[in-house]
Amino acid sequence: MRDFIVSRGISGAVSLFIVTLLVFAGTALLPGDAASALLGQNATPEALEAIRRNLGLDQPLIWRYLAWVGHAAQGDFGQSLASGRPVAEVLLPRLGNSLLLASVAAVLLLPFAIGGGIAAAIWQDSWFDRVLGFTSMLFLAMPAFLVGYILIYVLAVRLGWFPSMSVAPLFGGASAWAKILALPVISLVIIGQAHTMKLTRTAILAVLATDYVLMAEVKGISRRRIILRHALPNALSAILSISILTVAYLIVDVVVIEIVFSYPGLGKLMVDSVAYRDLTVVQACGLLFALIFIGMNFLADLLALLVNPRQRVPARGA
Amino acid sequence: MEHRTGISRRSFIASTAALGLFAATAPAFAQGTPKRGGTLAIGIEGASTGDTLDPRTFNSPYWAVAAGSIFNTLVEVQGPANDLKPGLAKSWEGSNGGKTWVFDLVEGATFHNGKPVTTADVIYSLQIHNAEDSRSNSRAIAAGIAGMTADSATRLTIDLAEGNYFFPAMLSNYPLCIIPEGTTVFDGVGSGPYKISRFSPGEVLELTRHDGYFKTDAAWVDQVVILAANDPAARASAFQSGQVQIASMLDTRTAELIKAMPGKGLVTLSSSQFVGFNMRADIAPFDNADLRMAMKLAIDREDVLRRVYGGMGRIGNDTPIPPNDPLFAADIVQNSYNPEKAAELFKKSGITGPLQLHTSDAATVPAVDMAALFKEHAAKAGIEIEIIREPADGYWANVWAQAPFHATVWGARPTADMILTTAYSAASPGNDTHWGNAEFDAAIAAARVEPDEAKRKTIYAQAQALLSSDGGAIIPVFGDVVEGVAAEVEGYVPGTQPLANYRAAEQVWFA
């Protein structure tokens, strides 16, 4: 157990280091810089020079990377190049908004998708299984933004139930938040449910194909009881991993959905900042997304381990 | 996303001042008696998380509208005829060949913090635009001021380095708004109709009524919410769903669909913003005047208007002055599609081989569509155009004004003088065609100090003739700006610029 945590901790740190390189190199490779993005058509060589000097863009790349990593390790992400405000101050409210959106979506999505997957496995090859399989594949194949636009058209423009732009409300408290979260959350649930449902179904069916289930069937135990008493506990570690990865995917989908609904989250912040070459913000966002993803993966493995004692042994040898 | 828009913020940066000569087709809005109350929501593009409340950074439609709600300029422009109206200055007078201007401020104007507005505030507000670290789009205007003297708390004399009869109009440019003297922490305190209750950069600006507003027949609604709607699809759906009552810069191609919905009105502004192609007149191959004219005759302007702008626009004559402008030279030769003549001139120029045309979303979507059409049109004249699609990122820094043949976009300016000077005079840093014509430069310099309007018009006609027949810009069409105004909104006076010259918030009331 301890070995596992240590080894996963090290590999996580290595991943994070590679991510810092990629994020930094990626932002450095973008054509144009904050100075030219700020000035646009108004740029004169003197003005560009002055802004670059102010922002420290005239320093060598390696030096900028080391300074950035050094400060980031201490939790200091520097200042926004566009507004001069501390990056953390820009980032934190947006991170909170994104986490709120992703967690509300996860709370609704997971029971629905896992339940659907189990039901589909119980009634394998029935019309229910087929319809569910078809619709979830349909939504899986549909780009996230398309789902968002369809929902806007139907629920906002035609029916007028929800606002089409999810701007954080000043007044109104929880009910106002519920209103603005509605469309992005529904989109995320629709997009995210498909693979969770499919994977759950597959995991249960895989267990159902094992010998002890066959034995139970031969003994005449009902299929429902086999699934709930025998298959489900054994498939639990797989389902837990799937759930955690679903949440990780949700955080990725959040980027697209936030753009569609103009929701003030981390994803929209990152995309907007790319457009304006606010690289310190982009780097911090990139790092944060990577951290969340790596953390979720770690958590998925750890939980799988806790739920299924058998996995602890091979993990040592591997 | 942003690149799908007709006018992105970046291209709007291109358009800097974005004030200007539009003519509006006024819709028939029912005009009841003004009444107080309600919350007005506006959806407009050009907001970013990096935004600040420093007027020197205002450089997008969003900030133009925000400035028009929070602040006042000395002079305002209103209505389709671009009439000058008093802002914080109730009157003004030019003398000494347009070099000396005296402004009298309105009495009783106060800032949101209760302080009265004085000439010292005005001097400070104009000066900061020319400070060393200023990236204001109005820097050139401030730089043209040779000296300012406060004759009293309400009387100000401004001396210009060179005479300019358009100076008062230029002061209506939205970043030149008046803030309290000595402001160094820009917190959005102004003298305008609404004060800030919440500012969330790149998201929303929530404003409440400034009860001490000096205009007593304005600011009817209690609250104003300005939503950052950079995505044109988001803007359109927010308007359709009623989340916002006014949305600007809607996609012309979907305008008809919106109009068909109940309770939704559309306003069309004849903007003088334009998208064009620049041929660098200083280097080969476009230093050849025959080639430049061949290209101008090789584009089918009617086809561009129909297919790129859905018929919503006006034909251009390769000058930045649109036909609806009072200064438009109607008597000069109109360049129009003539493949035979173009082929003849192309042959005469002795240039062969494909001409590389650099285009990009940075210069708005129409620039990309227009390039594709141009290629087809020119092929019929035997001229081969090779389109090079540049990434939007870095376009203004690396391609614009540098490649021999490239797309450009210019926003409307408050005066014909400004666009002609900024974009086409030989010495201007914004001379993106690198065309240098002494006769043209002399003409616009003479017009600037010509007090007689008729004579000024004649001089501008000469300047347009030179530009149209010899200049390096191809300006086939001026596209319209379409905005949505909900039926329950009254009092909206369409101006020459979006959102009732950016001051819609103080004009309108709910029926």
mmCIF file with all atom_site columns, N, CA and C in Angstrom, chain A residues 238-275:
data_model
loop_
_atom_site.group_PDB
_atom_site.id
_atom_site.type_symbol
_atom_site.label_atom_id
_atom_site.label_alt_id
_atom_site.label_comp_id
_atom_site.label_asym_id
_atom_site.label_entity_id
_atom_site.label_seq_id
_atom_site.pdbx_PDB_ins_code
_atom_site.Cartn_x
_atom_site.Cartn_y
_atom_site.Cartn_z
_atom_site.occupancy
_atom_site.B_iso_or_equiv
_atom_site.pdbx_formal_charge
_atom_site.auth_seq_id
_atom_site.auth_comp_id
_atom_site.auth_asym_id
_atom_site.auth_atom_id
_atom_site.pdbx_PDB_model_num
ATOM 1   N N  . ALA A 1 238 ? -14.002 -1.730 -10.762 1.00 0.00 ? 238 ALA A N  1
ATOM 2   C CA . ALA A 1 238 ? -14.008 -1.193 -12.131 1.00 0.00 ? 238 ALA A CA 1
ATOM 3   C C  . ALA A 1 238 ? -14.941 0.011  -12.210 1.00 0.00 ? 238 ALA A C  1
ATOM 4   N N  . ILE A 1 239 ? -16.124 -0.104 -11.591 1.00 0.00 ? 239 ILE A N  1
ATOM 5   C CA . ILE A 1 239 ? -17.104 0.987  -11.659 1.00 0.00 ? 239 ILE A CA 1
ATOM 6   C C  . ILE A 1 239 ? -16.576 2.234  -10.949 1.00 0.00 ? 239 ILE A C  1
ATOM 7   N N  . LEU A 1 240 ? -15.873 2.013  -9.826  1.00 0.00 ? 240 LEU A N  1
ATOM 8   C CA . LEU A 1 240 ? -15.292 3.157  -9.123  1.00 0.00 ? 240 LEU A CA 1
ATOM 9   C C  . LEU A 1 240 ? -14.286 3.891  -10.000 1.00 0.00 ? 240 LEU A C  1
ATOM 10  N N  . SER A 1 241 ? -13.413 3.112  -10.656 1.00 0.00 ? 241 SER A N  1
ATOM 11  C CA . SER A 1 241 ? -12.434 3.742  -11.559 1.00 0.00 ? 241 SER A CA 1
ATOM 12  C C  . SER A 1 241 ? -13.153 4.518  -12.646 1.00 0.00 ? 241 SER A C  1
ATOM 13  N N  . ILE A 1 242 ? -14.196 3.868  -13.196 1.00 0.00 ? 242 ILE A N  1
ATOM 14  C CA . ILE A 1 242 ? -14.953 4.529  -14.272 1.00 0.00 ? 242 ILE A CA 1
ATOM 15  C C  . ILE A 1 242 ? -15.531 5.847  -13.762 1.00 0.00 ? 242 ILE A C  1
ATOM 16  N N  . SER A 1 243 ? -16.088 5.818  -12.555 1.00 0.00 ? 243 SER A N  1
ATOM 17  C CA . SER A 1 243 ? -16.719 7.020  -12.019 1.00 0.00 ? 243 SER A CA 1
ATOM 18  C C  . SER A 1 243 ? -15.719 8.152  -11.884 1.00 0.00 ? 243 SER A C  1
ATOM 19  N N  . ILE A 1 244 ? -14.559 7.805  -11.310 1.00 0.00 ? 244 ILE A N  1
ATOM 20  C CA . ILE A 1 244 ? -13.570 8.859  -11.095 1.00 0.00 ? 244 ILE A CA 1
ATOM 21  C C  . ILE A 1 244 ? -13.095 9.400  -12.445 1.00 0.00 ? 244 ILE A C  1
ATOM 22  N N  . LEU A 1 245 ? -12.885 8.510  -13.401 1.00 0.00 ? 245 LEU A N  1
ATOM 23  C CA . LEU A 1 245 ? -12.444 8.976  -14.718 1.00 0.00 ? 245 LEU A CA 1
ATOM 24  C C  . LEU A 1 245 ? -13.539 9.802  -15.387 1.00 0.00 ? 245 LEU A C  1
ATOM 25  N N  . THR A 1 246 ? -14.797 9.433  -15.131 1.00 0.00 ? 246 THR A N  1
ATOM 26  C CA . THR A 1 246 ? -15.903 10.226 -15.667 1.00 0.00 ? 246 THR A CA 1
ATOM 27  C C  . THR A 1 246 ? -15.805 11.663 -15.160 1.00 0.00 ? 246 THR A C  1
ATOM 28  N N  . VAL A 1 247 ? -15.512 11.780 -13.867 1.00 0.00 ? 247 VAL A N  1
ATOM 29  C CA . VAL A 1 247 ? -15.388 13.126 -13.310 1.00 0.00 ? 247 VAL A CA 1
ATOM 30  C C  . VAL A 1 247 ? -14.219 13.857 -13.979 1.00 0.00 ? 247 VAL A C  1
ATOM 31  N N  . ALA A 1 248 ? -13.120 13.135 -14.208 1.00 0.00 ? 248 ALA A N  1
ATOM 32  C CA . ALA A 1 248 ? -11.975 13.755 -14.884 1.00 0.00 ? 248 ALA A CA 1
ATOM 33  C C  . ALA A 1 248 ? -12.366 14.217 -16.294 1.00 0.00 ? 248 ALA A C  1
ATOM 34  N N  . TYR A 1 249 ? -13.115 13.361 -17.018 1.00 0.00 ? 249 TYR A N  1
ATOM 35  C CA . TYR A 1 249 ? -13.579 13.751 -18.357 1.00 0.00 ? 249 TYR A CA 1
ATOM 36  C C  . TYR A 1 249 ? -14.531 14.947 -18.295 1.00 0.00 ? 249 TYR A C  1
ATOM 37  N N  . LEU A 1 250 ? -15.351 14.949 -17.249 1.00 0.00 ? 250 LEU A N  1
ATOM 38  C CA . LEU A 1 250 ? -16.296 16.058 -17.080 1.00 0.00 ? 250 LEU A CA 1
ATOM 39  C C  . LEU A 1 250 ? -15.548 17.379 -17.040 1.00 0.00 ? 250 LEU A C  1
ATOM 40  N N  . ILE A 1 251 ? -14.411 17.344 -16.331 1.00 0.00 ? 251 ILE A N  1
ATOM 41  C CA . ILE A 1 251 ? -13.651 18.580 -16.188 1.00 0.00 ? 251 ILE A CA 1
ATOM 42  C C  . ILE A 1 251 ? -13.106 19.031 -17.542 1.00 0.00 ? 251 ILE A C  1
ATOM 43  N N  . VAL A 1 252 ? -12.834 18.055 -18.422 1.00 0.00 ? 252 VAL A N  1
ATOM 44  C CA . VAL A 1 252 ? -12.404 18.420 -19.782 1.00 0.00 ? 252 VAL A CA 1
ATOM 45  C C  . VAL A 1 252 ? -13.585 18.962 -20.590 1.00 0.00 ? 252 VAL A C  1
ATOM 46  N N  . ASP A 1 253 ? -14.726 18.257 -20.504 1.00 0.00 ? 253 ASP A N  1
ATOM 47  C CA . ASP A 1 253 ? -15.912 18.712 -21.242 1.00 0.00 ? 253 ASP A CA 1
ATOM 48  C C  . ASP A 1 253 ? -16.351 20.105 -20.791 1.00 0.00 ? 253 ASP A C  1
ATOM 49  N N  . VAL A 1 254 ? -16.097 20.385 -19.521 1.00 0.00 ? 254 VAL A N  1
ATOM 50  C CA . VAL A 1 254 ? -16.480 21.671 -18.960 1.00 0.00 ? 254 VAL A CA 1
ATOM 51  C C  . VAL A 1 254 ? -15.918 22.826 -19.804 1.00 0.00 ? 254 VAL A C  1
ATOM 52  N N  . VAL A 1 255 ? -14.713 22.643 -20.348 1.00 0.00 ? 255 VAL A N  1
ATOM 53  C CA . VAL A 1 255 ? -14.089 23.717 -21.141 1.00 0.00 ? 255 VAL A CA 1
ATOM 54  C C  . VAL A 1 255 ? -14.992 24.124 -22.299 1.00 0.00 ? 255 VAL A C  1
ATOM 55  N N  . VAL A 1 256 ? -15.430 23.109 -23.063 1.00 0.00 ? 256 VAL A N  1
ATOM 56  C CA . VAL A 1 256 ? -16.262 23.398 -24.239 1.00 0.00 ? 256 VAL A CA 1
ATOM 57  C C  . VAL A 1 256 ? -17.613 23.961 -23.810 1.00 0.00 ? 256 VAL A C  1
ATOM 58  N N  . ILE A 1 257 ? -18.210 23.317 -22.808 1.00 0.00 ? 257 ILE A N  1
ATOM 59  C CA . ILE A 1 257 ? -19.536 23.726 -22.366 1.00 0.00 ? 257 ILE A CA 1
ATOM 60  C C  . ILE A 1 257 ? -19.523 25.148 -21.804 1.00 0.00 ? 257 ILE A C  1
ATOM 61  N N  . GLU A 1 258 ? -18.462 25.483 -21.098 1.00 0.00 ? 258 GLU A N  1
ATOM 62  C CA . GLU A 1 258 ? -18.360 26.838 -20.549 1.00 0.00 ? 258 GLU A CA 1
ATOM 63  C C  . GLU A 1 258 ? -18.343 27.888 -21.658 1.00 0.00 ? 258 GLU A C  1
ATOM 64  N N  . ILE A 1 259 ? -17.671 27.546 -22.769 1.00 0.00 ? 259 ILE A N  1
ATOM 65  C CA . ILE A 1 259 ? -17.628 28.488 -23.892 1.00 0.00 ? 259 ILE A CA 1
ATOM 66  C C  . ILE A 1 259 ? -19.027 28.661 -24.489 1.00 0.00 ? 259 ILE A C  1
ATOM 67  N N  . VAL A 1 260 ? -19.709 27.518 -24.696 1.00 0.00 ? 260 VAL A N  1
ATOM 68  C CA . VAL A 1 260 ? -21.027 27.570 -25.333 1.00 0.00 ? 260 VAL A CA 1
ATOM 69  C C  . VAL A 1 260 ? -21.997 28.421 -24.505 1.00 0.00 ? 260 VAL A C  1
ATOM 70  N N  . PHE A 1 261 ? -21.960 28.245 -23.181 1.00 0.00 ? 261 PHE A N  1
ATOM 71  C CA . PHE A 1 261 ? -22.905 28.952 -22.333 1.00 0.00 ? 261 PHE A CA 1
ATOM 72  C C  . PHE A 1 261 ? -22.324 30.217 -21.703 1.00 0.00 ? 261 PHE A C  1
ATOM 73  N N  . SER A 1 262 ? -21.134 30.618 -22.139 1.00 0.00 ? 262 SER A N  1
ATOM 74  C CA . SER A 1 262 ? -20.459 31.791 -21.559 1.00 0.00 ? 262 SER A CA 1
ATOM 75  C C  . SER A 1 262 ? -20.418 31.691 -20.032 1.00 0.00 ? 262 SER A C  1
ATOM 76  N N  . TYR A 1 263 ? -20.201 30.485 -19.517 1.00 0.00 ? 263 TYR A N  1
ATOM 77  C CA . TYR A 1 263 ? -20.165 30.273 -18.063 1.00 0.00 ? 263 TYR A CA 1
ATOM 78  C C  . TYR A 1 263 ? -18.792 30.684 -17.537 1.00 0.00 ? 263 TYR A C  1
ATOM 79  N N  . PRO A 1 264 ? -18.740 31.504 -16.482 1.00 0.00 ? 264 PRO A N  1
ATOM 80  C CA . PRO A 1 264 ? -17.455 32.046 -16.035 1.00 0.00 ? 264 PRO A CA 1
ATOM 81  C C  . PRO A 1 264 ? -16.615 31.045 -15.250 1.00 0.00 ? 264 PRO A C  1
ATOM 82  N N  . GLY A 1 265 ? -16.138 30.027 -15.915 1.00 0.00 ? 265 GLY A N  1
ATOM 83  C CA . GLY A 1 265 ? -15.319 29.023 -15.243 1.00 0.00 ? 265 GLY A CA 1
ATOM 84  C C  . GLY A 1 265 ? -13.883 29.056 -15.731 1.00 0.00 ? 265 GLY A C  1
ATOM 85  N N  . LEU A 1 266 ? -13.144 28.042 -15.279 1.00 0.00 ? 266 LEU A N  1
ATOM 86  C CA . LEU A 1 266 ? -11.723 27.964 -15.594 1.00 0.00 ? 266 LEU A CA 1
ATOM 87  C C  . LEU A 1 266 ? -11.473 27.760 -17.098 1.00 0.00 ? 266 LEU A C  1
ATOM 88  N N  . GLY A 1 267 ? -12.331 26.945 -17.729 1.00 0.00 ? 267 GLY A N  1
ATOM 89  C CA . GLY A 1 267 ? -12.150 26.647 -19.150 1.00 0.00 ? 267 GLY A CA 1
ATOM 90  C C  . GLY A 1 267 ? -12.312 27.891 -20.003 1.00 0.00 ? 267 GLY A C  1
ATOM 91  N N  . LYS A 1 268 ? -13.334 28.673 -19.709 1.00 0.00 ? 268 LYS A N  1
ATOM 92  C CA . LYS A 1 268 ? -13.561 29.892 -20.479 1.00 0.00 ? 268 LYS A CA 1
ATOM 93  C C  . LYS A 1 268 ? -12.413 30.866 -20.224 1.00 0.00 ? 268 LYS A C  1
ATOM 94  N N  . LEU A 1 269 ? -11.981 30.909 -18.984 1.00 0.00 ? 269 LEU A N  1
ATOM 95  C CA . LEU A 1 269 ? -10.852 31.781 -18.649 1.00 0.00 ? 269 LEU A CA 1
ATOM 96  C C  . LEU A 1 269 ? -9.625  31.421 -19.482 1.00 0.00 ? 269 LEU A C  1
ATOM 97  N N  . MET A 1 270 ? -9.377  30.111 -19.605 1.00 0.00 ? 270 MET A N  1
ATOM 98  C CA . MET A 1 270 ? -8.196  29.664 -20.329 1.00 0.00 ? 270 MET A CA 1
ATOM 99  C C  . MET A 1 270 ? -8.290  30.035 -21.807 1.00 0.00 ? 270 MET A C  1
ATOM 100 N N  . VAL A 1 271 ? -9.452  29.764 -22.419 1.00 0.00 ? 271 VAL A N  1
ATOM 101 C CA . VAL A 1 271 ? -9.618  30.055 -23.840 1.00 0.00 ? 271 VAL A CA 1
ATOM 102 C C  . VAL A 1 271 ? -9.513  31.564 -24.100 1.00 0.00 ? 271 VAL A C  1
ATOM 103 N N  . ASP A 1 272 ? -10.186 32.353 -23.262 1.00 0.00 ? 272 ASP A N  1
ATOM 104 C CA . ASP A 1 272 ? -10.105 33.807 -23.415 1.00 0.00 ? 272 ASP A CA 1
ATOM 105 C C  . ASP A 1 272 ? -8.662  34.280 -23.280 1.00 0.00 ? 272 ASP A C  1
ATOM 106 N N  . SER A 1 273 ? -7.947  33.679 -22.332 1.00 0.00 ? 273 SER A N  1
ATOM 107 C CA . SER A 1 273 ? -6.586  34.142 -22.086 1.00 0.00 ? 273 SER A CA 1
ATOM 108 C C  . SER A 1 273 ? -5.651  33.778 -23.232 1.00 0.00 ? 273 SER A C  1
ATOM 109 N N  . VAL A 1 274 ? -5.928  32.649 -23.896 1.00 0.00 ? 274 VAL A N  1
ATOM 110 C CA . VAL A 1 274 ? -5.121  32.302 -25.075 1.00 0.00 ? 274 VAL A CA 1
ATOM 111 C C  . VAL A 1 274 ? -5.307  33.378 -26.131 1.00 0.00 ? 274 VAL A C  1
ATOM 112 N N  . ALA A 1 275 ? -6.565  33.782 -26.328 1.00 0.00 ? 275 ALA A N  1
ATOM 113 C CA . ALA A 1 275 ? -6.850  34.775 -27.366 1.00 0.00 ? 275 ALA A CA 1
ATOM 114 C C  . ALA A 1 275 ? -6.116  36.085 -27.108 1.00 0.00 ? 275 ALA A C  1
#
